Short mmCIF file of C-alpha atoms in Angstrom, two decimals:
data_model
loop_
_atom_site.label_atom_id
_atom_site.label_comp_id
_atom_site.label_asym_id
_atom_site.label_seq_id
_atom_site.Cartn_x
_atom_site.Cartn_y
_atom_site.Cartn_z
CA MET A 1 84.60 -193.17 155.07
CA ARG A 2 82.78 -192.91 151.96
CA PRO A 3 81.82 -188.95 151.20
CA LEU A 4 78.02 -188.14 152.07
CA LEU A 5 76.57 -186.16 149.00
CA GLY A 6 73.20 -184.47 149.12
CA LEU A 7 71.44 -185.39 145.76
CA THR A 8 68.88 -182.54 144.79
CA VAL A 9 65.48 -183.62 143.30
CA GLY A 10 65.64 -181.00 140.93
CA ASP A 11 62.33 -179.70 139.12
CA PRO A 12 59.58 -181.99 140.43
CA ALA A 13 58.05 -181.91 136.91
CA GLY A 14 60.98 -183.13 134.90
CA VAL A 15 63.11 -186.31 134.74
CA GLY A 16 65.17 -185.22 137.77
CA PRO A 17 63.13 -187.42 140.42
CA GLU A 18 63.38 -190.34 137.99
CA VAL A 19 67.28 -190.31 137.45
CA VAL A 20 67.90 -189.66 141.29
CA LEU A 21 66.13 -192.83 142.16
CA ALA A 22 67.74 -194.84 139.19
CA ALA A 23 71.40 -193.84 140.02
CA ALA A 24 70.73 -194.23 143.67
CA ARG A 25 70.22 -198.31 143.08
CA ASP A 26 73.38 -198.18 140.34
CA PRO A 27 76.39 -200.04 141.95
CA ARG A 28 78.66 -197.57 140.75
CA VAL A 29 77.28 -194.82 143.29
CA GLU A 30 78.27 -197.21 146.14
CA VAL A 31 81.57 -194.72 146.12
CA ALA A 32 79.28 -192.31 148.31
CA ARG A 33 76.49 -192.16 150.83
CA LEU A 34 73.53 -190.43 149.17
CA LEU A 35 70.76 -188.56 150.52
CA ALA A 36 68.09 -187.13 148.42
CA ILE A 37 67.15 -183.13 149.23
CA GLY A 38 63.65 -181.94 147.82
CA SER A 39 60.48 -183.31 146.79
CA MET A 40 59.27 -186.73 148.29
CA ALA A 41 55.97 -186.32 146.23
CA ALA A 42 57.88 -186.09 142.92
CA LEU A 43 60.13 -189.10 144.04
CA ARG A 44 57.40 -191.46 145.01
CA SER A 45 55.62 -190.72 141.62
CA ALA A 46 58.59 -191.40 139.66
CA ALA A 47 58.91 -194.87 141.91
CA ALA A 48 56.15 -196.13 139.67
CA VAL A 49 58.11 -195.73 136.36
CA VAL A 50 61.82 -196.40 137.68
CA PRO A 51 62.41 -200.41 138.05
CA ASP A 52 63.62 -201.58 141.16
CA ALA A 53 63.28 -197.99 142.87
CA PRO A 54 64.82 -197.68 146.30
CA ALA A 55 62.14 -197.51 149.30
CA LEU A 56 62.11 -194.07 150.56
CA ARG A 57 62.27 -192.70 154.09
CA ALA A 58 61.84 -189.04 155.09
CA VAL A 59 64.60 -187.64 157.57
CA ALA A 60 64.91 -184.23 159.16
CA THR A 61 68.56 -183.82 159.06
CA PRO A 62 71.37 -185.89 157.39
CA ALA A 63 72.19 -186.89 161.00
CA GLU A 64 69.05 -189.32 160.99
CA ALA A 65 70.02 -190.98 157.49
CA ARG A 66 70.83 -194.41 157.78
CA PHE A 67 72.21 -195.36 154.39
CA GLU A 68 70.35 -199.01 154.35
CA PRO A 69 70.63 -200.87 151.36
CA GLY A 70 67.63 -200.46 149.28
CA THR A 71 66.36 -197.26 150.91
CA LEU A 72 67.08 -193.67 149.94
CA ASP A 73 66.77 -191.54 152.76
CA VAL A 74 65.27 -187.85 151.76
CA VAL A 75 65.44 -184.21 153.35
CA VAL A 76 62.21 -183.02 152.39
CA VAL A 77 61.52 -179.33 151.54
CA PRO A 78 58.72 -177.68 153.27
CA SER A 79 57.42 -176.14 150.14
CA ASP A 80 56.62 -179.92 148.77
CA ARG A 81 53.44 -180.79 147.03
CA ALA A 82 52.36 -182.72 144.10
CA VAL A 83 52.57 -181.05 140.65
CA PRO A 84 51.75 -182.06 137.27
CA VAL A 85 54.50 -183.79 135.58
CA GLY A 86 55.90 -182.54 132.37
CA THR A 87 54.11 -179.36 133.09
CA LEU A 88 56.47 -176.01 133.55
CA SER A 89 54.88 -174.12 136.77
CA ALA A 90 56.03 -171.69 139.31
CA GLU A 91 55.30 -174.15 142.18
CA ALA A 92 57.68 -176.61 140.59
CA GLY A 93 60.38 -173.73 140.16
CA LYS A 94 59.92 -173.09 144.03
CA ILE A 95 60.34 -176.63 145.26
CA ALA A 96 63.44 -177.08 142.84
CA PHE A 97 64.95 -173.81 144.26
CA ASP A 98 64.28 -174.68 147.92
CA GLY A 99 66.06 -178.00 147.31
CA VAL A 100 69.23 -176.59 145.95
CA ALA A 101 69.21 -173.71 148.91
CA HIS A 102 68.84 -176.35 151.58
CA ALA A 103 71.44 -178.48 150.06
CA VAL A 104 74.01 -175.58 150.04
CA GLU A 105 72.98 -174.96 153.49
CA LEU A 106 73.84 -178.19 154.59
CA ALA A 107 77.02 -178.28 152.61
CA VAL A 108 78.29 -175.20 154.06
CA ALA A 109 77.48 -176.06 157.51
CA GLY A 110 79.41 -179.53 156.89
CA ASP A 111 76.61 -181.49 157.49
CA ILE A 112 76.99 -183.07 153.88
CA ASP A 113 80.52 -183.15 152.03
CA GLY A 114 78.95 -182.13 148.67
CA ILE A 115 76.06 -181.77 146.61
CA VAL A 116 74.90 -183.16 143.27
CA THR A 117 72.17 -181.47 141.45
CA ALA A 118 69.15 -182.87 139.03
CA PRO A 119 68.26 -180.30 136.51
CA LEU A 120 65.77 -177.36 137.32
CA ASN A 121 63.95 -175.11 134.71
CA LYS A 122 65.20 -171.80 134.52
CA GLU A 123 61.84 -170.42 133.31
CA ALA A 124 59.92 -172.44 136.27
CA ILE A 125 62.54 -170.71 139.19
CA ALA A 126 61.90 -167.43 137.25
CA LEU A 127 58.15 -167.73 137.85
CA ALA A 128 58.79 -168.80 141.20
CA GLY A 129 60.67 -165.28 141.79
CA TYR A 130 64.27 -166.59 141.33
CA PRO A 131 65.42 -165.18 138.09
CA TYR A 132 68.94 -166.78 137.98
CA PRO A 133 70.36 -167.92 134.66
CA GLY A 134 71.17 -171.22 135.95
CA HIS A 135 72.52 -173.46 138.92
CA THR A 136 75.77 -172.15 138.72
CA GLU A 137 74.67 -168.46 139.39
CA ILE A 138 72.42 -169.66 142.41
CA LEU A 139 75.17 -171.66 143.92
CA ALA A 140 77.88 -168.61 143.61
CA ASP A 141 75.24 -166.08 145.20
CA LEU A 142 74.33 -168.49 148.18
CA THR A 143 77.53 -168.99 148.93
CA GLY A 144 78.71 -165.57 148.61
CA THR A 145 81.39 -166.59 145.86
CA ALA A 146 82.76 -163.92 143.46
CA ASP A 147 84.99 -165.78 141.26
CA PHE A 148 83.59 -169.06 139.99
CA ALA A 149 83.29 -170.87 136.63
CA MET A 150 81.68 -174.17 135.00
CA MET A 151 83.81 -177.37 134.23
CA LEU A 152 82.33 -179.75 132.02
CA THR A 153 83.56 -183.13 131.67
CA ALA A 154 82.83 -186.15 129.28
CA LEU A 155 85.33 -189.25 129.08
CA LYS A 156 88.85 -187.73 129.08
CA LEU A 157 87.77 -184.09 128.20
CA ARG A 158 87.61 -181.34 130.77
CA VAL A 159 86.55 -177.83 129.66
CA VAL A 160 86.15 -174.81 131.85
CA HIS A 161 84.20 -171.63 130.44
CA VAL A 162 85.05 -168.09 130.81
CA THR A 163 81.30 -167.09 130.16
CA THR A 164 78.41 -169.22 130.08
CA HIS A 165 74.68 -168.17 130.23
CA VAL A 166 74.97 -164.96 128.29
CA GLY A 167 74.02 -163.81 124.76
CA ILE A 168 76.82 -163.28 122.19
CA ARG A 169 76.91 -159.82 121.89
CA LYS A 170 77.13 -159.51 125.84
CA MET A 171 79.72 -162.26 125.90
CA LEU A 172 82.06 -160.23 123.94
CA GLU A 173 82.15 -157.63 126.56
CA LYS A 174 82.55 -160.27 129.33
CA VAL A 175 85.61 -162.07 127.60
CA THR A 176 88.64 -159.64 129.41
CA THR A 177 91.69 -160.30 130.34
CA GLU A 178 90.82 -160.40 134.01
CA ARG A 179 88.18 -162.90 133.49
CA VAL A 180 90.14 -165.24 131.35
CA LEU A 181 93.05 -165.16 133.90
CA THR A 182 90.71 -165.98 136.71
CA THR A 183 89.36 -168.64 134.71
CA ILE A 184 92.81 -170.49 134.03
CA ARG A 185 93.55 -169.77 137.77
CA LEU A 186 90.22 -171.57 138.63
CA ALA A 187 90.93 -174.43 136.34
CA HIS A 188 94.44 -174.91 137.59
CA ARG A 189 93.25 -175.04 141.18
CA ALA A 190 90.57 -177.25 140.47
CA LEU A 191 92.68 -180.07 138.70
CA ARG A 192 95.16 -179.53 141.57
CA ASP A 193 92.35 -180.37 143.99
CA MET A 194 91.61 -183.27 141.66
CA GLY A 195 94.90 -184.85 142.29
CA ILE A 196 96.65 -183.38 139.21
CA GLU A 197 99.87 -182.03 140.44
CA ALA A 198 100.87 -179.69 137.41
CA PRO A 199 97.80 -179.37 135.07
CA SER A 200 98.46 -178.26 131.67
CA VAL A 201 95.89 -175.85 130.31
CA GLY A 202 95.21 -175.10 126.82
CA VAL A 203 93.22 -171.99 126.16
CA ALA A 204 90.87 -171.42 123.27
CA GLY A 205 91.07 -168.57 120.73
CA LEU A 206 87.69 -166.36 120.42
CA ASN A 207 87.58 -166.00 116.58
CA PRO A 208 87.94 -168.41 113.84
CA HIS A 209 91.39 -169.63 113.47
CA ALA A 210 92.24 -167.93 116.54
CA GLY A 211 91.82 -164.74 114.71
CA GLU A 212 94.45 -165.74 112.10
CA GLY A 213 97.07 -163.08 113.53
CA GLY A 214 94.71 -160.22 113.65
CA LEU A 215 92.84 -161.12 110.27
CA PHE A 216 89.63 -162.28 111.95
CA GLY A 217 89.70 -160.09 115.02
CA ASP A 218 92.19 -158.90 117.59
CA GLU A 219 90.88 -160.33 120.71
CA GLU A 220 93.40 -163.06 120.78
CA GLN A 221 96.07 -160.50 121.00
CA THR A 222 94.50 -157.74 122.92
CA THR A 223 92.80 -160.00 125.58
CA ILE A 224 93.60 -163.62 125.63
CA THR A 225 97.29 -163.66 125.14
CA PRO A 226 98.03 -160.84 127.95
CA ALA A 227 96.05 -163.59 130.59
CA ILE A 228 98.13 -166.58 129.40
CA GLU A 229 101.20 -164.86 129.79
CA GLN A 230 100.13 -163.68 133.22
CA ALA A 231 99.28 -167.27 134.29
CA ARG A 232 102.71 -168.83 133.05
CA ALA A 233 104.37 -165.83 135.08
CA GLU A 234 102.75 -167.19 138.10
CA GLY A 235 103.85 -170.84 137.32
CA ILE A 236 100.62 -172.17 135.39
CA ASP A 237 101.52 -174.54 132.39
CA ALA A 238 99.05 -172.41 130.14
CA THR A 239 99.43 -172.19 126.27
CA GLY A 240 97.37 -170.86 123.47
CA PRO A 241 95.46 -169.18 122.15
CA TRP A 242 94.48 -172.37 120.20
CA PRO A 243 92.02 -172.37 117.60
CA ALA A 244 88.92 -174.09 119.06
CA ASP A 245 88.22 -176.41 116.19
CA THR A 246 91.33 -178.23 117.13
CA LEU A 247 91.80 -177.55 121.02
CA PHE A 248 89.38 -179.94 122.24
CA GLY A 249 90.51 -183.00 120.14
CA ARG A 250 94.14 -182.24 121.35
CA ALA A 251 92.56 -182.13 124.81
CA VAL A 252 90.94 -185.32 124.40
CA ALA A 253 94.24 -186.98 122.93
CA GLY A 254 95.97 -186.13 125.97
CA ASP A 255 97.85 -182.87 125.02
CA PHE A 256 95.99 -180.91 127.62
CA ASP A 257 94.65 -181.70 130.99
CA VAL A 258 92.09 -179.08 130.49
CA ALA A 259 90.84 -176.58 128.04
CA ILE A 260 89.48 -173.20 128.26
CA ALA A 261 86.58 -172.09 126.17
CA MET A 262 85.48 -168.55 125.71
CA TYR A 263 81.71 -169.28 125.75
CA HIS A 264 79.11 -171.43 126.47
CA ASP A 265 78.70 -173.28 123.05
CA GLN A 266 82.34 -173.11 122.13
CA GLY A 267 82.89 -175.76 124.94
CA HIS A 268 79.49 -177.34 125.52
CA ILE A 269 79.31 -178.40 121.97
CA ALA A 270 82.76 -180.31 122.20
CA VAL A 271 81.76 -182.08 125.38
CA LYS A 272 78.13 -183.16 124.30
CA VAL A 273 79.45 -184.43 121.09
CA LEU A 274 81.82 -186.57 123.15
CA GLY A 275 79.70 -187.95 125.85
CA PHE A 276 75.96 -186.54 125.79
CA GLU A 277 74.71 -189.15 128.16
CA THR A 278 77.71 -188.94 130.42
CA GLY A 279 78.55 -185.20 130.64
CA VAL A 280 79.11 -183.97 133.96
CA ASN A 281 79.10 -180.26 134.96
CA ALA A 282 81.09 -179.22 138.12
CA THR A 283 80.91 -175.57 139.43
CA ILE A 284 84.66 -174.67 140.53
CA GLY A 285 85.81 -172.04 142.90
CA LEU A 286 82.95 -172.53 145.26
CA PRO A 287 83.64 -173.41 149.05
CA ILE A 288 81.66 -176.40 148.54
CA VAL A 289 81.86 -179.45 146.12
CA ARG A 290 79.07 -179.59 143.58
CA THR A 291 78.63 -181.51 140.33
CA SER A 292 75.47 -181.91 138.09
CA VAL A 293 74.23 -183.82 135.30
CA ASP A 294 74.68 -182.20 131.96
CA HIS A 295 70.91 -182.24 130.54
CA GLY A 296 67.93 -180.54 131.36
CA THR A 297 64.51 -181.34 132.64
CA ALA A 298 63.40 -182.91 129.54
CA PHE A 299 59.53 -182.24 130.27
CA ASP A 300 58.59 -184.25 127.29
CA ILE A 301 59.71 -187.63 128.49
CA ALA A 302 59.01 -187.03 132.22
CA GLY A 303 57.12 -190.01 133.95
CA THR A 304 57.69 -192.30 131.28
CA GLY A 305 60.95 -193.93 132.80
CA LYS A 306 62.75 -193.15 129.35
CA ALA A 307 65.34 -190.72 131.16
CA SER A 308 68.84 -192.21 131.11
CA ALA A 309 70.72 -192.01 134.79
CA GLU A 310 73.97 -192.14 133.03
CA SER A 311 75.09 -188.68 133.69
CA MET A 312 73.64 -188.50 137.24
CA VAL A 313 75.89 -191.63 138.01
CA GLU A 314 79.01 -189.95 136.62
CA ALA A 315 77.96 -186.87 138.37
CA VAL A 316 77.86 -188.85 141.71
CA THR A 317 81.49 -190.58 141.09
CA VAL A 318 83.09 -187.37 140.18
CA GLY A 319 81.52 -185.38 143.02
CA ALA A 320 82.55 -188.19 145.27
CA SER A 321 86.27 -188.03 144.10
CA MET A 322 86.43 -184.20 144.37
CA ALA A 323 84.62 -184.66 147.92
CA ALA A 324 87.30 -187.15 148.96
CA ALA A 325 90.07 -185.01 147.86
CA ARG A 326 88.98 -182.04 149.75
CA VAL A 327 88.71 -184.35 153.04
CA ARG A 328 92.24 -185.57 152.54
CA ALA A 329 93.35 -181.94 151.76
CA ARG A 330 91.83 -180.78 155.29
CA GLY A 331 93.36 -183.67 157.14
CA GLU A 332 96.79 -183.17 155.68
CA SER A 333 96.53 -179.13 156.71
CA ALA A 334 95.46 -179.89 160.00
#
C-alpha cells in the first residue's frame, strides 16, 4: 500500500498552491497517495495558471478521499477564504497555520502516514497571532516534541542543524555540548529509520578551520569534541569536528552519510548551492513524518505559474520513503 501523505497548501497568497497542484500531476509522486490540506479557494485560483492542473474535490476526512487519477482530494480548513495573491496578510497566515495544525492532528491520529508542507510566511503567521520562527518549531510544539532538528537533503548531501532560526549572537549560546550530542543522536536515528544500518556522521566545527587548534576559538575543544566522544561511546560512528569548508564536499563524495552543521547558514548554503530547486527539508525527532520544500512563499512570482514544483516532488518522494520505512518498522515490531 502506498503511504498516504497530506500536502499542506501553505500560505494561500504564495506559490504553495501552485507547486502543490503541479506536483500532484507529476508521475514521480505516484509512490504515494496524496491529499491536500488547506485553502480550496487558493487551489482553485492557482489552477488557472498551472497547466493540466488536477480537478479538485472537497472531502471532510481522509477516509472520504478516492485518489482518482486526475483528481486531487482536499480537506478544506474552516478559515478558508479568498485572499489577494502575492500580498502579506494576517488572514493568509491564519489559513496557512490552520492547514499545518490540522495536518498534524491527522498524522498524530494515524489518519495519514505523514505530511509534506508547502511554504508559509513567518511574518504572516505572526500577524495572525502565531509568532513561531518557522514550520519546524510549530511542528515540535504541536506534537509536544522536546528534541528535534532540521535535516536538509539535496542530491547526495544530507545536513542536520544544531541550531536553525536564531541570530548569530544567540546561536553561540545555543551551541552546547548537550545540544550537539542530541543532534548527532537524532541524525543517527533518522538515517537508521531511512534504512542506513550504520550511518557515518561528520560533524562541522563552529569556527574557521575548526578553530585551528584554538587559534580562532576554542568551541571545538570545549563544546563539540566532548559531544562527539560521547556519541562514539554510545556506538555512533561520529567524527570531527571538521572544517566546514571541506566537510560538505566530503559528504557529497561519500565520506559521510550525514553532516552536522552548527548553524542555519553554515548548512543551508551548502545544500542550496548543490540543489536549489530540488532541496528537501525534513524535521527529525518528531512522532510523525514531515518533509517540506526548501523554498519560501515567493510572493513576487505567486499567481504567475512560474514556480518550480521540483522541490515539492522531491519532498513527496522523500516523505513517502520515510513513511514507508516507519510502517515497515511498526510491522516488524508488532
